[in-house]
mmCIF file with all atom_site columns, C-alpha atoms in Angstrom:
data_model
loop_
_atom_site.group_PDB
_atom_site.id
_atom_site.type_symbol
_atom_site.label_atom_id
_atom_site.label_alt_id
_atom_site.label_comp_id
_atom_site.label_asym_id
_atom_site.label_entity_id
_atom_site.label_seq_id
_atom_site.pdbx_PDB_ins_code
_atom_site.Cartn_x
_atom_site.Cartn_y
_atom_site.Cartn_z
_atom_site.occupancy
_atom_site.B_iso_or_equiv
_atom_site.pdbx_formal_charge
_atom_site.auth_seq_id
_atom_site.auth_comp_id
_atom_site.auth_asym_id
_atom_site.auth_atom_id
_atom_site.pdbx_PDB_model_num
ATOM 1   C CA . ARG A 1 1   ? -11.060 -4.268  -9.507  1.00 42.00 ? 1   ARG A CA 1
ATOM 2   C CA . GLU A 1 2   ? -12.292 -1.079  -8.427  1.00 45.00 ? 2   GLU A CA 1
ATOM 3   C CA . THR A 1 3   ? -9.117  1.527   -9.558  1.00 43.00 ? 3   THR A CA 1
ATOM 4   C CA . ALA A 1 4   ? -9.492  4.660   -7.375  1.00 42.00 ? 4   ALA A CA 1
ATOM 5   C CA . GLY A 1 5   ? -6.812  6.873   -8.825  1.00 38.00 ? 5   GLY A CA 1
ATOM 6   C CA . THR A 1 6   ? -6.137  8.600   -11.797 1.00 33.00 ? 6   THR A CA 1
ATOM 7   C CA . GLU A 1 7   ? -4.209  5.602   -13.801 1.00 35.00 ? 7   GLU A CA 1
ATOM 8   C CA . SER A 1 8   ? -4.743  1.592   -12.622 1.00 40.00 ? 8   SER A CA 1
ATOM 9   C CA . LEU A 1 9   ? -1.359  2.418   -11.818 1.00 40.00 ? 9   LEU A CA 1
ATOM 10  C CA . LEU A 1 10  ? -1.110  -1.231  -9.758  1.00 44.00 ? 10  LEU A CA 1
ATOM 11  C CA . GLY A 1 11  ? -3.440  -3.127  -11.967 1.00 41.00 ? 11  GLY A CA 1
ATOM 12  C CA . GLY A 1 12  ? -1.501  -6.079  -13.864 1.00 39.00 ? 12  GLY A CA 1
ATOM 13  C CA . SER A 1 13  ? 0.549   -9.687  -12.260 1.00 37.00 ? 13  SER A CA 1
ATOM 14  C CA . SER A 1 14  ? 4.368   -9.103  -11.300 1.00 38.00 ? 14  SER A CA 1
ATOM 15  C CA . ARG A 1 15  ? 4.870   -12.011 -12.529 1.00 35.00 ? 15  ARG A CA 1
ATOM 16  C CA . HIS A 1 16  ? 4.193   -11.347 -15.792 1.00 36.00 ? 16  HIS A CA 1
ATOM 17  C CA . VAL A 1 17  ? 7.191   -8.378  -15.301 1.00 40.00 ? 17  VAL A CA 1
ATOM 18  C CA . MET A 1 18  ? 9.372   -10.469 -13.797 1.00 44.00 ? 18  MET A CA 1
ATOM 19  C CA . GLY A 1 19  ? 8.349   -14.365 -14.478 1.00 48.00 ? 19  GLY A CA 1
ATOM 20  C CA . ASP A 1 20  ? 9.450   -16.969 -12.364 1.00 52.00 ? 20  ASP A CA 1
ATOM 21  C CA . TYR A 1 21  ? 10.979  -15.353 -8.783  1.00 54.00 ? 21  TYR A CA 1
ATOM 22  C CA . SER A 1 22  ? 10.732  -16.381 -5.004  1.00 60.00 ? 22  SER A CA 1
ATOM 23  C CA . ARG A 1 23  ? 9.180   -13.494 -2.085  1.00 67.00 ? 23  ARG A CA 1
ATOM 24  C CA . VAL A 1 24  ? 11.760  -14.774 1.496   1.00 64.00 ? 24  VAL A CA 1
ATOM 25  C CA . VAL A 1 25  ? 7.893   -13.964 3.202   1.00 72.00 ? 25  VAL A CA 1
ATOM 26  C CA . PRO A 1 26  ? 5.043   -13.545 0.719   1.00 79.00 ? 26  PRO A CA 1
ATOM 27  C CA . PRO A 1 27  ? 2.402   -10.581 0.324   1.00 84.00 ? 27  PRO A CA 1
ATOM 28  C CA . GLN A 1 28  ? -0.617  -13.259 1.137   1.00 87.00 ? 28  GLN A CA 1
ATOM 29  C CA . HIS A 1 29  ? 1.468   -13.730 4.329   1.00 88.00 ? 29  HIS A CA 1
ATOM 30  C CA . PHE A 1 30  ? 1.418   -9.756  4.749   1.00 89.00 ? 30  PHE A CA 1
ATOM 31  C CA . LEU A 1 31  ? -2.670  -9.238  3.888   1.00 92.00 ? 31  LEU A CA 1
ATOM 32  C CA . ARG A 1 32  ? -3.545  -11.880 6.193   1.00 92.00 ? 32  ARG A CA 1
ATOM 33  C CA . THR A 1 33  ? -2.342  -10.346 8.940   1.00 91.00 ? 33  THR A CA 1
ATOM 34  C CA . MET A 1 34  ? -2.724  -7.431  8.644   1.00 93.00 ? 34  MET A CA 1
ATOM 35  C CA . GLU A 1 35  ? -6.667  -8.382  8.833   1.00 93.00 ? 35  GLU A CA 1
ATOM 36  C CA . LYS A 1 36  ? -5.814  -10.962 12.268  1.00 94.00 ? 36  LYS A CA 1
ATOM 37  C CA . THR A 1 37  ? -4.194  -7.685  13.765  1.00 93.00 ? 37  THR A CA 1
ATOM 38  C CA . ASN A 1 38  ? -6.122  -4.611  11.503  1.00 91.00 ? 38  ASN A CA 1
ATOM 39  C CA . ARG A 1 39  ? -3.092  -3.114  11.079  1.00 95.00 ? 39  ARG A CA 1
ATOM 40  C CA . PRO A 1 40  ? -1.782  -1.219  8.239   1.00 96.00 ? 40  PRO A CA 1
ATOM 41  C CA . LEU A 1 41  ? 1.153   -2.076  5.985   1.00 95.00 ? 41  LEU A CA 1
ATOM 42  C CA . ALA A 1 42  ? 3.879   0.517   4.664   1.00 95.00 ? 42  ALA A CA 1
ATOM 43  C CA . LEU A 1 43  ? 6.933   -0.005  2.816   1.00 94.00 ? 43  LEU A CA 1
ATOM 44  C CA . CYS A 1 44  ? 9.411   1.746   2.362   1.00 93.00 ? 44  CYS A CA 1
ATOM 45  C CA . ALA A 1 45  ? 12.490  1.581   0.702   1.00 91.00 ? 45  ALA A CA 1
ATOM 46  C CA . GLU A 1 46  ? 14.432  3.500   -1.755  1.00 90.00 ? 46  GLU A CA 1
ATOM 47  C CA . PRO A 1 47  ? 13.144  4.267   -6.647  1.00 89.00 ? 47  PRO A CA 1
ATOM 48  C CA . CYS A 1 48  ? 12.999  0.196   -8.030  1.00 85.00 ? 48  CYS A CA 1
ATOM 49  C CA . MET A 1 49  ? 13.280  -1.766  -4.683  1.00 86.00 ? 49  MET A CA 1
ATOM 50  C CA . GLY A 1 50  ? 9.530   -3.450  -5.761  1.00 85.00 ? 50  GLY A CA 1
ATOM 51  C CA . LYS A 1 51  ? 7.186   -1.300  -3.355  1.00 91.00 ? 51  LYS A CA 1
ATOM 52  C CA . THR A 1 52  ? 4.378   -1.576  -6.505  1.00 92.00 ? 52  THR A CA 1
ATOM 53  C CA . MET A 1 53  ? 5.009   -4.414  -7.600  1.00 89.00 ? 53  MET A CA 1
ATOM 54  C CA . PHE A 1 54  ? 4.331   -5.651  -3.842  1.00 91.00 ? 54  PHE A CA 1
ATOM 55  C CA . LEU A 1 55  ? 1.068   -3.972  -3.735  1.00 94.00 ? 55  LEU A CA 1
ATOM 56  C CA . ARG A 1 56  ? 0.428   -4.998  -6.955  1.00 93.00 ? 56  ARG A CA 1
ATOM 57  C CA . GLU A 1 57  ? 1.316   -9.039  -5.926  1.00 92.00 ? 57  GLU A CA 1
ATOM 58  C CA . LEU A 1 58  ? -1.903  -8.234  -2.408  1.00 95.00 ? 58  LEU A CA 1
ATOM 59  C CA . ALA A 1 59  ? -3.876  -6.731  -5.045  1.00 96.00 ? 59  ALA A CA 1
ATOM 60  C CA . ASP A 1 60  ? -3.788  -9.545  -6.554  1.00 94.00 ? 60  ASP A CA 1
ATOM 61  C CA . TYR A 1 61  ? -4.114  -12.471 -4.683  1.00 94.00 ? 61  TYR A CA 1
ATOM 62  C CA . ALA A 1 62  ? -6.567  -9.903  -2.664  1.00 96.00 ? 62  ALA A CA 1
ATOM 63  C CA . GLN A 1 63  ? -8.983  -10.093 -4.898  1.00 95.00 ? 63  GLN A CA 1
ATOM 64  C CA . SER A 1 64  ? -8.591  -12.953 -6.452  1.00 94.00 ? 64  SER A CA 1
ATOM 65  C CA . HIS A 1 65  ? -9.777  -13.627 -2.089  1.00 94.00 ? 65  HIS A CA 1
ATOM 66  C CA . GLY A 1 66  ? -12.648 -11.652 -2.636  1.00 93.00 ? 66  GLY A CA 1
ATOM 67  C CA . TRP A 1 67  ? -11.836 -8.148  -2.024  1.00 95.00 ? 67  TRP A CA 1
ATOM 68  C CA . THR A 1 68  ? -12.929 -4.619  -3.405  1.00 94.00 ? 68  THR A CA 1
ATOM 69  C CA . VAL A 1 69  ? -9.200  -3.114  -3.643  1.00 96.00 ? 69  VAL A CA 1
ATOM 70  C CA . TYR A 1 70  ? -8.471  0.189   -4.217  1.00 96.00 ? 70  TYR A CA 1
ATOM 71  C CA . GLU A 1 71  ? -5.640  1.862   -5.505  1.00 96.00 ? 71  GLU A CA 1
ATOM 72  C CA . ILE A 1 72  ? -4.273  5.214   -5.502  1.00 97.00 ? 72  ILE A CA 1
ATOM 73  C CA . SER A 1 73  ? -1.431  6.407   -7.506  1.00 96.00 ? 73  SER A CA 1
ATOM 74  C CA . LEU A 1 74  ? 0.591   9.111   -5.702  1.00 97.00 ? 74  LEU A CA 1
ATOM 75  C CA . SER A 1 75  ? 3.941   9.465   -7.904  1.00 94.00 ? 75  SER A CA 1
ATOM 76  C CA . SER A 1 76  ? 4.508   12.380  -9.310  1.00 94.00 ? 76  SER A CA 1
ATOM 77  C CA . LEU A 1 77  ? 2.338   14.499  -7.258  1.00 97.00 ? 77  LEU A CA 1
ATOM 78  C CA . SER A 1 78  ? 3.434   17.859  -4.464  1.00 97.00 ? 78  SER A CA 1
ATOM 79  C CA . ALA A 1 79  ? 2.466   17.484  -0.972  1.00 97.00 ? 79  ALA A CA 1
ATOM 80  C CA . LYS A 1 80  ? -0.722  19.147  -1.549  1.00 98.00 ? 80  LYS A CA 1
ATOM 81  C CA . GLU A 1 81  ? -2.004  17.716  -4.542  1.00 98.00 ? 81  GLU A CA 1
ATOM 82  C CA . ALA A 1 82  ? -0.594  14.300  -2.677  1.00 98.00 ? 82  ALA A CA 1
ATOM 83  C CA . THR A 1 83  ? -3.424  15.748  0.318   1.00 98.00 ? 83  THR A CA 1
ATOM 84  C CA . GLN A 1 84  ? -5.763  16.249  -1.513  1.00 98.00 ? 84  GLN A CA 1
ATOM 85  C CA . ILE A 1 85  ? -6.016  13.229  -3.687  1.00 98.00 ? 85  ILE A CA 1
ATOM 86  C CA . LEU A 1 86  ? -6.122  12.025  -1.174  1.00 98.00 ? 86  LEU A CA 1
ATOM 87  C CA . THR A 1 87  ? -8.686  13.632  1.237   1.00 97.00 ? 87  THR A CA 1
ATOM 88  C CA . LYS A 1 88  ? -10.960 12.693  -2.202  1.00 97.00 ? 88  LYS A CA 1
ATOM 89  C CA . LYS A 1 89  ? -10.219 9.471   -2.498  1.00 97.00 ? 89  LYS A CA 1
ATOM 90  C CA . SER A 1 90  ? -10.433 7.719   0.922   1.00 96.00 ? 90  SER A CA 1
ATOM 91  C CA . THR A 1 91  ? -13.914 10.489  1.550   1.00 95.00 ? 91  THR A CA 1
ATOM 92  C CA . SER A 1 92  ? -15.401 8.854   -1.199  1.00 95.00 ? 92  SER A CA 1
ATOM 93  C CA . ILE A 1 93  ? -14.012 4.705   -0.969  1.00 95.00 ? 93  ILE A CA 1
ATOM 94  C CA . CYS A 1 94  ? -15.834 5.691   3.299   1.00 93.00 ? 94  CYS A CA 1
ATOM 95  C CA . ASN A 1 95  ? -18.824 7.275   2.161   1.00 90.00 ? 95  ASN A CA 1
ATOM 96  C CA . ALA A 1 96  ? -19.776 3.664   -1.252  1.00 85.00 ? 96  ALA A CA 1
ATOM 97  C CA . LYS A 1 97  ? -21.858 1.702   0.066   1.00 73.00 ? 97  LYS A CA 1
ATOM 98  C CA . LYS A 1 98  ? -20.365 -1.760  0.888   1.00 68.00 ? 98  LYS A CA 1
ATOM 99  C CA . SER A 1 99  ? -21.758 -4.643  2.440   1.00 66.00 ? 99  SER A CA 1
ATOM 100 C CA . LYS A 1 100 ? -20.123 -6.691  6.157   1.00 68.00 ? 100 LYS A CA 1
ATOM 101 C CA . ALA A 1 101 ? -19.938 -9.321  3.859   1.00 67.00 ? 101 ALA A CA 1
ATOM 102 C CA . VAL A 1 102 ? -17.425 -6.994  2.162   1.00 84.00 ? 102 VAL A CA 1
ATOM 103 C CA . LYS A 1 103 ? -13.897 -7.130  2.691   1.00 93.00 ? 103 LYS A CA 1
ATOM 104 C CA . ARG A 1 104 ? -11.396 -3.934  1.601   1.00 95.00 ? 104 ARG A CA 1
ATOM 105 C CA . LEU A 1 105 ? -8.486  -3.004  1.063   1.00 97.00 ? 105 LEU A CA 1
ATOM 106 C CA . VAL A 1 106 ? -7.002  -0.090  -0.304  1.00 97.00 ? 106 VAL A CA 1
ATOM 107 C CA . LEU A 1 107 ? -3.660  0.617   -1.709  1.00 98.00 ? 107 LEU A CA 1
ATOM 108 C CA . ILE A 1 108 ? -2.166  4.195   -1.403  1.00 98.00 ? 108 ILE A CA 1
ATOM 109 C CA . ASP A 1 109 ? 1.029   3.704   -3.828  1.00 97.00 ? 109 ASP A CA 1
ATOM 110 C CA . ASP A 1 110 ? 4.323   6.941   -4.244  1.00 96.00 ? 110 ASP A CA 1
ATOM 111 C CA . PHE A 1 111 ? 3.396   9.194   -1.476  1.00 96.00 ? 111 PHE A CA 1
ATOM 112 C CA . PRO A 1 112 ? 5.735   12.709  -1.527  1.00 96.00 ? 112 PRO A CA 1
ATOM 113 C CA . PRO A 1 113 ? 7.419   13.758  1.456   1.00 96.00 ? 113 PRO A CA 1
ATOM 114 C CA . SER A 1 114 ? 5.114   16.043  3.550   1.00 96.00 ? 114 SER A CA 1
ATOM 115 C CA . ASP A 1 115 ? 5.377   18.830  5.742   1.00 96.00 ? 115 ASP A CA 1
ATOM 116 C CA . GLU A 1 116 ? 3.611   18.858  9.432   1.00 96.00 ? 116 GLU A CA 1
ATOM 117 C CA . TYR A 1 117 ? 0.410   20.436  7.578   1.00 97.00 ? 117 TYR A CA 1
ATOM 118 C CA . PHE A 1 118 ? 0.109   18.080  4.819   1.00 98.00 ? 118 PHE A CA 1
ATOM 119 C CA . VAL A 1 119 ? 1.401   14.851  7.658   1.00 98.00 ? 119 VAL A CA 1
ATOM 120 C CA . ALA A 1 120 ? -0.953  15.112  9.597   1.00 97.00 ? 120 ALA A CA 1
ATOM 121 C CA . ARG A 1 121 ? -3.772  15.401  6.838   1.00 98.00 ? 121 ARG A CA 1
ATOM 122 C CA . GLN A 1 122 ? -2.440  12.896  5.058   1.00 98.00 ? 122 GLN A CA 1
ATOM 123 C CA . VAL A 1 123 ? -2.785  10.861  8.611   1.00 97.00 ? 123 VAL A CA 1
ATOM 124 C CA . LYS A 1 124 ? -5.696  11.626  9.114   1.00 97.00 ? 124 LYS A CA 1
ATOM 125 C CA . SER A 1 125 ? -6.997  10.045  6.079   1.00 97.00 ? 125 SER A CA 1
ATOM 126 C CA . ILE A 1 126 ? -6.018  6.689   6.969   1.00 97.00 ? 126 ILE A CA 1
ATOM 127 C CA . ALA A 1 127 ? -7.899  7.521   9.734   1.00 96.00 ? 127 ALA A CA 1
ATOM 128 C CA . ARG A 1 128 ? -10.746 7.892   8.014   1.00 96.00 ? 128 ARG A CA 1
ATOM 129 C CA . LEU A 1 129 ? -9.922  4.020   5.845   1.00 96.00 ? 129 LEU A CA 1
ATOM 130 C CA . ARG A 1 130 ? -9.657  2.158   9.084   1.00 95.00 ? 130 ARG A CA 1
ATOM 131 C CA . MET A 1 131 ? -12.153 3.608   10.989  1.00 94.00 ? 131 MET A CA 1
ATOM 132 C CA . ALA A 1 132 ? -14.237 2.664   7.238   1.00 93.00 ? 132 ALA A CA 1
ATOM 133 C CA . GLY A 1 133 ? -12.859 -0.625  8.357   1.00 93.00 ? 133 GLY A CA 1
ATOM 134 C CA . CYS A 1 134 ? -10.736 -0.139  4.878   1.00 95.00 ? 134 CYS A CA 1
ATOM 135 C CA . LEU A 1 135 ? -7.104  -2.527  6.327   1.00 96.00 ? 135 LEU A CA 1
ATOM 136 C CA . VAL A 1 136 ? -4.495  0.776   3.923   1.00 97.00 ? 136 VAL A CA 1
ATOM 137 C CA . ALA A 1 137 ? -0.870  -0.810  2.716   1.00 97.00 ? 137 ALA A CA 1
ATOM 138 C CA . ILE A 1 138 ? 1.271   2.254   1.833   1.00 97.00 ? 138 ILE A CA 1
ATOM 139 C CA . SER A 1 139 ? 4.766   2.880   -0.527  1.00 96.00 ? 139 SER A CA 1
ATOM 140 C CA . LEU A 1 140 ? 6.896   5.776   0.363   1.00 96.00 ? 140 LEU A CA 1
ATOM 141 C CA . SER A 1 141 ? 10.254  6.116   -0.615  1.00 93.00 ? 141 SER A CA 1
ATOM 142 C CA . PRO A 1 142 ? 12.743  7.065   3.078   1.00 94.00 ? 142 PRO A CA 1
ATOM 143 C CA . GLU A 1 143 ? 12.945  11.050  2.811   1.00 95.00 ? 143 GLU A CA 1
ATOM 144 C CA . ALA A 1 144 ? 8.528   10.367  2.817   1.00 95.00 ? 144 ALA A CA 1
ATOM 145 C CA . ARG A 1 145 ? 9.523   8.386   6.232   1.00 94.00 ? 145 ARG A CA 1
ATOM 146 C CA . GLN A 1 146 ? 7.739   10.944  7.995   1.00 95.00 ? 146 GLN A CA 1
ATOM 147 C CA . LEU A 1 147 ? 4.559   9.875   7.750   1.00 96.00 ? 147 LEU A CA 1
ATOM 148 C CA . ILE A 1 148 ? 5.099   5.597   9.452   1.00 95.00 ? 148 ILE A CA 1
ATOM 149 C CA . ASP A 1 149 ? 6.163   8.007   12.772  1.00 94.00 ? 149 ASP A CA 1
ATOM 150 C CA . GLU A 1 150 ? 2.923   9.211   12.355  1.00 96.00 ? 150 GLU A CA 1
ATOM 151 C CA . VAL A 1 151 ? 0.597   6.403   11.471  1.00 94.00 ? 151 VAL A CA 1
ATOM 152 C CA . PRO A 1 152 ? -0.280  4.239   14.574  1.00 92.00 ? 152 PRO A CA 1
ATOM 153 C CA . SER A 1 153 ? 0.538   0.693   14.690  1.00 92.00 ? 153 SER A CA 1
ATOM 154 C CA . VAL A 1 154 ? 1.963   -0.137  11.223  1.00 94.00 ? 154 VAL A CA 1
ATOM 155 C CA . TYR A 1 155 ? 3.753   -2.116  9.871   1.00 91.00 ? 155 TYR A CA 1
ATOM 156 C CA . VAL A 1 156 ? 6.754   -0.958  8.367   1.00 91.00 ? 156 VAL A CA 1
ATOM 157 C CA . LEU A 1 157 ? 8.396   -3.612  5.582   1.00 86.00 ? 157 LEU A CA 1
ATOM 158 C CA . GLY A 1 158 ? 12.151  -2.463  3.597   1.00 84.00 ? 158 GLY A CA 1
ATOM 159 C CA . LYS A 1 159 ? 14.166  -3.449  1.320   1.00 80.00 ? 159 LYS A CA 1
ATOM 160 C CA . ASN A 1 160 ? 15.468  -6.394  3.048   1.00 75.00 ? 160 ASN A CA 1
ATOM 161 C CA . GLU A 1 161 ? 11.382  -7.481  3.067   1.00 73.00 ? 161 GLU A CA 1
ATOM 162 C CA . LEU A 1 162 ? 10.478  -6.385  -0.120  1.00 72.00 ? 162 LEU A CA 1
ATOM 163 C CA . LEU A 1 163 ? 14.066  -8.904  -2.376  1.00 64.00 ? 163 LEU A CA 1
ATOM 164 C CA . THR A 1 164 ? 12.860  -11.305 -4.346  1.00 57.00 ? 164 THR A CA 1
ATOM 165 C CA . PHE A 1 165 ? 14.955  -14.598 -5.141  1.00 52.00 ? 165 PHE A CA 1
ATOM 166 C CA . MET A 1 166 ? 14.574  -15.285 -9.242  1.00 45.00 ? 166 MET A CA 1
ATOM 167 C CA . PRO A 1 167 ? 16.790  -18.547 -10.310 1.00 47.00 ? 167 PRO A CA 1
ATOM 168 C CA . GLY A 1 168 ? 19.826  -19.034 -11.149 1.00 50.00 ? 168 GLY A CA 1
ATOM 169 C CA . ILE A 1 169 ? 21.213  -15.850 -9.736  1.00 43.00 ? 169 ILE A CA 1
ATOM 170 C CA . ASP A 1 170 ? 23.259  -15.624 -6.721  1.00 48.00 ? 170 ASP A CA 1
ATOM 171 C CA . ASN A 1 171 ? 21.677  -13.354 -4.412  1.00 45.00 ? 171 ASN A CA 1
ATOM 172 C CA . SER A 1 172 ? 24.065  -13.408 -0.880  1.00 49.00 ? 172 SER A CA 1
ATOM 173 C CA . GLU A 1 173 ? 26.931  -9.869  -1.246  1.00 48.00 ? 173 GLU A CA 1
#
């Protein structure tokens, strides 16, 4: 797996993190849907709701099916730093030589809350990736939700879609 961020935050298998569990809708369903419609995916939920784990599962599935996966971690960065890194990495990914047969997935984890100036630049980077033929999946907290409002045709998953069910645990409220 190619890692486009400063560290491989998304590396590894989520099965090792939680053990046996199942999702209401598995990540591979969303990858297939994203591929058919060429729409980005946004995971919007509070911290510790499984956004990074979901991206990890998406990356594992995509990689096991021949995709090239790029990972960009924006965790603990300011809006300015995150935007600079995203701009640099998206340009690098778009300029990379690619074969028509290679499918590319870009995962961007943990967008920080940003003002209009930085959101506009972030949207431009996402659009550049999409125009280069990459599928894009992002994660962000509700405080950074203004980014979702500016990305056209985005699928948005919230905490209910990120829920997992573990054997022997009652998930009813």
